[in-house]
mmCIF file of C-alpha atoms in Angstrom:
data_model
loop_
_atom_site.group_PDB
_atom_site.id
_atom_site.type_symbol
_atom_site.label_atom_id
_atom_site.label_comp_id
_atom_site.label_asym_id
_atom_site.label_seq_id
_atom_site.Cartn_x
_atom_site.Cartn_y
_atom_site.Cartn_z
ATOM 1 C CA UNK A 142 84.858 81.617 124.198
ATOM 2 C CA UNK A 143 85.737 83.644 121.154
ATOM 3 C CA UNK A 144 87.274 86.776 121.325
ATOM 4 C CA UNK A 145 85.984 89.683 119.098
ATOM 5 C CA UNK A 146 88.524 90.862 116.055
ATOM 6 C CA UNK A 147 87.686 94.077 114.024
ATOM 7 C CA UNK A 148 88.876 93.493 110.175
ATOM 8 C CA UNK A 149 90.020 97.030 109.690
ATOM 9 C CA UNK A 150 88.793 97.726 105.993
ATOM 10 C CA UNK A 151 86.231 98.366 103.471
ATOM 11 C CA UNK A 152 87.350 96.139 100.990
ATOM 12 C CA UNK A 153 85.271 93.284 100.300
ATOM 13 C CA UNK A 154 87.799 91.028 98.991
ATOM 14 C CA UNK A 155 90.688 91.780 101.755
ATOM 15 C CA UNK A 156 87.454 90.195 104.337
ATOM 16 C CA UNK A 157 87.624 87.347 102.540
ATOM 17 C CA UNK A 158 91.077 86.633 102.597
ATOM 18 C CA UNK A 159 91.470 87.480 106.482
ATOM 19 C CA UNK A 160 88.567 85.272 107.130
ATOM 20 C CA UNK A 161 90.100 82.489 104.934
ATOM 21 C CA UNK A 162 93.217 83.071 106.662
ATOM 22 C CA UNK A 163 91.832 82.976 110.382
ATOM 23 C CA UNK A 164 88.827 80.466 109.997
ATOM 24 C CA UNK A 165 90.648 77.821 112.330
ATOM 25 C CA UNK A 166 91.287 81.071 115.291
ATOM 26 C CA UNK A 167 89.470 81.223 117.945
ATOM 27 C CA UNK A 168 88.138 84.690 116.880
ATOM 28 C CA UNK A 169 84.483 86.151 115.930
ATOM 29 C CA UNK A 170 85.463 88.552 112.919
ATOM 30 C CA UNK A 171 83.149 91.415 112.897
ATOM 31 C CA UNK A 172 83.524 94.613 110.127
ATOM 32 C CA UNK A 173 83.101 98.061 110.137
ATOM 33 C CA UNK A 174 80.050 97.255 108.321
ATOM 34 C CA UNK A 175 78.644 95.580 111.016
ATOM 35 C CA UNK A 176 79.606 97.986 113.782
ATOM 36 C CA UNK A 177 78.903 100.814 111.664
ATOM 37 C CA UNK A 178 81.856 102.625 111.854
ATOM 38 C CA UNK A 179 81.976 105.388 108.971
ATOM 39 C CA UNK A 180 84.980 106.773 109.338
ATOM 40 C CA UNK A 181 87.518 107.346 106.814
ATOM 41 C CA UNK A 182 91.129 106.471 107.064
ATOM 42 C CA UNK A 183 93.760 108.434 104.910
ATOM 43 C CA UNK A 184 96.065 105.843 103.339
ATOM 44 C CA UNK A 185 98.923 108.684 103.156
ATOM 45 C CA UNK A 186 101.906 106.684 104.059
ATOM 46 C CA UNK A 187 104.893 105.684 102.214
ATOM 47 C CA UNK A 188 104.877 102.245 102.719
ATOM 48 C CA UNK A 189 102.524 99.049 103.699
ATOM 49 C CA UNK A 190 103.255 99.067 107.287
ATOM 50 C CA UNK A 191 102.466 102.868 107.659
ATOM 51 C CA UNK A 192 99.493 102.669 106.140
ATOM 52 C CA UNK A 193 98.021 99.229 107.420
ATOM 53 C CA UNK A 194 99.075 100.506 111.113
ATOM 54 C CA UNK A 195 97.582 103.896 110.634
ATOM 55 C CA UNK A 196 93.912 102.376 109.469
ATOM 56 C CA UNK A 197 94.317 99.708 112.448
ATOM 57 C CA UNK A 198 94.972 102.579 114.805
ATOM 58 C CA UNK A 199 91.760 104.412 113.753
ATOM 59 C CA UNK A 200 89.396 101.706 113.472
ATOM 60 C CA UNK A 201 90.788 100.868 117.370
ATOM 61 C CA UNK A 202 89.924 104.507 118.595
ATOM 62 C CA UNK A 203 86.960 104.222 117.446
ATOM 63 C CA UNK A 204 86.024 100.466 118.292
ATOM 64 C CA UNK A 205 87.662 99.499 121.174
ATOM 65 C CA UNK A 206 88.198 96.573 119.662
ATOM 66 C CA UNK A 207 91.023 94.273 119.209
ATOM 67 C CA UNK A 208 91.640 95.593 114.828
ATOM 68 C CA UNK A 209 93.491 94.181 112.099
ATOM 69 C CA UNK A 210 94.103 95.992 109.074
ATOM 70 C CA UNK A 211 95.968 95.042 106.183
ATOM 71 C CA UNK A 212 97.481 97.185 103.134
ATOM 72 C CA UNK A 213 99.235 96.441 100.032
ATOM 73 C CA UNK A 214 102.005 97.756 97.519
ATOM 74 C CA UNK A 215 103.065 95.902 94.410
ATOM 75 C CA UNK A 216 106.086 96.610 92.282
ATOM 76 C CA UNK A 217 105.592 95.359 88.647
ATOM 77 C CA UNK A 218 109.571 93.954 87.497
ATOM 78 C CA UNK A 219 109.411 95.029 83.542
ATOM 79 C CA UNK A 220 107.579 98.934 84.410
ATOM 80 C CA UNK A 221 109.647 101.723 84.467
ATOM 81 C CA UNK A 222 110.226 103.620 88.233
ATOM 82 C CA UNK A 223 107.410 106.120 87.419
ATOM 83 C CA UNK A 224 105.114 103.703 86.338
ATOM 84 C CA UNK A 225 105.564 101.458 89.632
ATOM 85 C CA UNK A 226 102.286 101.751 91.907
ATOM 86 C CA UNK A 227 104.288 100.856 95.146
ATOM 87 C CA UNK A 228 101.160 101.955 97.837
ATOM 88 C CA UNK A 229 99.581 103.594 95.130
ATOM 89 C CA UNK A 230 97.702 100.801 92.974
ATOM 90 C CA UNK A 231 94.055 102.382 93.485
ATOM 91 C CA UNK A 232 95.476 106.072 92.658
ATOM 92 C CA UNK A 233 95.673 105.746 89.084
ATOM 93 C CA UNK A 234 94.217 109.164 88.881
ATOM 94 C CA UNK A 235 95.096 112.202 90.143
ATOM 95 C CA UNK A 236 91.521 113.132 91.982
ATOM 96 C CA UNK A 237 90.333 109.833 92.602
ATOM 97 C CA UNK A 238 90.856 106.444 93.576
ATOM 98 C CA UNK A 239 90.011 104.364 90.484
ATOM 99 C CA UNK A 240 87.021 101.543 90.117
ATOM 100 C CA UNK A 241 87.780 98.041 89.662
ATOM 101 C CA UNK A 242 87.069 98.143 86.259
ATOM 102 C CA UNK A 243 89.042 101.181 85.322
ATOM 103 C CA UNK A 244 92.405 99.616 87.385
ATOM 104 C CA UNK A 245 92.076 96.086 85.436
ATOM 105 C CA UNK A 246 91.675 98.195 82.456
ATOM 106 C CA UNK A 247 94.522 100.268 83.119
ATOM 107 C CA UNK A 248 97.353 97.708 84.237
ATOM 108 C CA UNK A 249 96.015 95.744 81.440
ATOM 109 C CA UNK A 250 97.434 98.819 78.307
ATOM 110 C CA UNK A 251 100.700 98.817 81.314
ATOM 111 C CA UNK A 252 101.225 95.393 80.637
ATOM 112 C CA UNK A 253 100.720 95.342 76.701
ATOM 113 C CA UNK A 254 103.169 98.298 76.388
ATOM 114 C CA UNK A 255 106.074 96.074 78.437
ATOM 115 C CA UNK A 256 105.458 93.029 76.405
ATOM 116 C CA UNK A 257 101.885 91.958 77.932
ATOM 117 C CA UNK A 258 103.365 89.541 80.674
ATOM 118 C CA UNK A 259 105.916 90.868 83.759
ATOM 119 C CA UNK A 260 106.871 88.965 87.299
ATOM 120 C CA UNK A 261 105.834 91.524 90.109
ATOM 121 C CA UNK A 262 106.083 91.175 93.735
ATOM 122 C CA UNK A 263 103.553 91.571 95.990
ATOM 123 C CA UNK A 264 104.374 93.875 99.482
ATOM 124 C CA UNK A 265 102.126 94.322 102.601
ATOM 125 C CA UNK A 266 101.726 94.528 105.599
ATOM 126 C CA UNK A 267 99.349 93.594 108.683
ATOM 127 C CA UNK A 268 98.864 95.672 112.009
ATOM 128 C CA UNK A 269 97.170 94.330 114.813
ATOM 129 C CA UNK A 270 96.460 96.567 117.584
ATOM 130 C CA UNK A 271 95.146 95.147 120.592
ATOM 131 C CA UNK A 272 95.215 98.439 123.051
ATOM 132 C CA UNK A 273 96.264 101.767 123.040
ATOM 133 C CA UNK A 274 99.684 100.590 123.898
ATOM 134 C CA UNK A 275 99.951 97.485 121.952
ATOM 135 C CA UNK A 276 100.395 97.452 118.569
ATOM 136 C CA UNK A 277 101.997 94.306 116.277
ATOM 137 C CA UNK A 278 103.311 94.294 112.850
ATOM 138 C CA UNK A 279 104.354 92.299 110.282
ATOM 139 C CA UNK A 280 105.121 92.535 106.582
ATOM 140 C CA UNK A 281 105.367 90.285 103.744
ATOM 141 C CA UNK A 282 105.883 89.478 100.053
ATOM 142 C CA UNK A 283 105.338 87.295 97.574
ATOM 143 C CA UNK A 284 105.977 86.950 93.819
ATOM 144 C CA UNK A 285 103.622 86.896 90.977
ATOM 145 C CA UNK A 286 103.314 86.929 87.460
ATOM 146 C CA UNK A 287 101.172 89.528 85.726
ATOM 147 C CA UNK A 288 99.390 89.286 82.731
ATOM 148 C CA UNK A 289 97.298 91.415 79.728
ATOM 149 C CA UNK A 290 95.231 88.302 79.275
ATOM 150 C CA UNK A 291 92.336 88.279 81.656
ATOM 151 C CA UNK A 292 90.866 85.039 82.834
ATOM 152 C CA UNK A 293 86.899 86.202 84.862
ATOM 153 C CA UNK A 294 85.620 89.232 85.015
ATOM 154 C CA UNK A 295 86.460 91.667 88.043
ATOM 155 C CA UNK A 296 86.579 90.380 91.457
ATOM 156 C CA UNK A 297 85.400 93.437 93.454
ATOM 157 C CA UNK A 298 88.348 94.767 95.622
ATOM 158 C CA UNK A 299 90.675 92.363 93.797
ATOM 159 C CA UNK A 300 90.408 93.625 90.469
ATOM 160 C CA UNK A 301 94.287 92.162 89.401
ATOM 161 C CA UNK A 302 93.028 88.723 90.068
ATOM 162 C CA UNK A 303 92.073 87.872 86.578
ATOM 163 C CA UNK A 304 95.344 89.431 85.665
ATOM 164 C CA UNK A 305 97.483 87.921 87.845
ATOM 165 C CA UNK A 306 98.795 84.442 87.892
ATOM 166 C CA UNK A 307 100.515 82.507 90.674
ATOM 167 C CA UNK A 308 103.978 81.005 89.545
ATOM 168 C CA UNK A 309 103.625 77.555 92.144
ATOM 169 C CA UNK A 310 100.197 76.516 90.570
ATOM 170 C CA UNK A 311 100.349 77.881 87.119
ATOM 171 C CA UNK A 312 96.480 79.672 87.816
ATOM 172 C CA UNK A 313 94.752 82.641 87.447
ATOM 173 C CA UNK A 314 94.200 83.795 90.871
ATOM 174 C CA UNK A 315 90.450 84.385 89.817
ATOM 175 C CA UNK A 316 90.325 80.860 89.785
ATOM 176 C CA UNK A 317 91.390 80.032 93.478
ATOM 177 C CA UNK A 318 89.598 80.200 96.343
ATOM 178 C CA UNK A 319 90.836 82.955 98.964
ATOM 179 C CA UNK A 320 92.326 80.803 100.794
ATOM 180 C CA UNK A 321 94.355 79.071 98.062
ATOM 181 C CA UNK A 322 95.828 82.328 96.869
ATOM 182 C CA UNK A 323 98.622 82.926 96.859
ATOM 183 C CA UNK A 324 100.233 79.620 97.635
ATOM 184 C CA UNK A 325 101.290 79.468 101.201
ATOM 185 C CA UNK A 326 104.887 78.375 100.192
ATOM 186 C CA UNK A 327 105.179 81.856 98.643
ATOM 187 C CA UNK A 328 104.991 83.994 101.469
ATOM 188 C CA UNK A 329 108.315 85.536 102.270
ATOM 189 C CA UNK A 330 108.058 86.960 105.543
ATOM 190 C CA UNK A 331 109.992 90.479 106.289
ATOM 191 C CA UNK A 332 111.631 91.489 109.082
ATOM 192 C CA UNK A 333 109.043 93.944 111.240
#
């Protein structure tokens, strides 16, 4: 019998990956779509893990459901240290989080102004919370190259795909399934 999972998030593309990633589990994956759970989580923290156990905390409250939420950070090598976007990739704007189409836009002028091609690394993190009690963590990273020249059009809630290229195959990551990106070899995980 499988056991219910709640995929913490609103982002289309981050369901994707998670059910690429846990398609062989023993798990139903259900959303906040599909439970119709409203609420909004305040991404506030200072790194992946804050963040990704903060939204995994809420959606629990409110669920009672095993949750796992996921967050990212990137750090672009050739940007300067006020132009990294650490947590902060959506908050290009100081009132707003940004569209998809305004964020491939605007790491796309980034890019031309360092050259128009930089290595970056990847940082997140995954919380599962399983009670009120229980709570698991891990982080993890993995390096990337990023590029002005888009390959596709915007992949809704992965809208550095066409931007960003994965060193091991040489390929736009528009181009790979979810489960093919990033290649598995290039996960680095960190210590919890």
């Amino acid at each position: 019998m499988k056991k219910q999972l709640l995929l913490g998030t609103t982002n289309q593309a981050k369901v994707n990956i998670i059910r690429a990633a846990l398609q062989s589990l023993p798990v139903e994956l259900v959303t906040l779509a599909e439970l119709n759970i409203k609420i909004t989580v305040r991404e506030d923290g200072h790194s992946t893990k804050e963040n990704a156990g903060k939204k995994a905390r809420a959606y629990f409250a409110e669920s009672h459901i095993p949750t796992l939420a996921i967050d990212g950070g990137l750090h672009i090598h050739q940007f300067p240290p006020e132009k990294q976007p650490g947590v902060l990739i959506r908050r290009i704007h100081a009132d707003r989080e940004a569209s998809d189409e305004e964020i491939q836009d605007y790491y796309t002028r980034e890019l031309d102004k360092v050259g128009g091609e930089s290595m970056a690394t990847w940082k997140g993190a995954i919380a599962l919370v399983v009670s009120d009690q229980t709570v698991y963590c891990d982080t993890f990273s993995y390096e990337t190259i990023l590029t002005s020249r888009k390959k596709g059009g915007v992949i809704s809630g992965s809208p550095l795909s066409s931007l960003t290229i994965d060193p091991v195959t040489g390929k736009y990551h528009s181009e790979l399934a979810w489960a093919e990106r990033p290649s598995e070899a290039a996960y680095q995980h960190a210590t919890p």
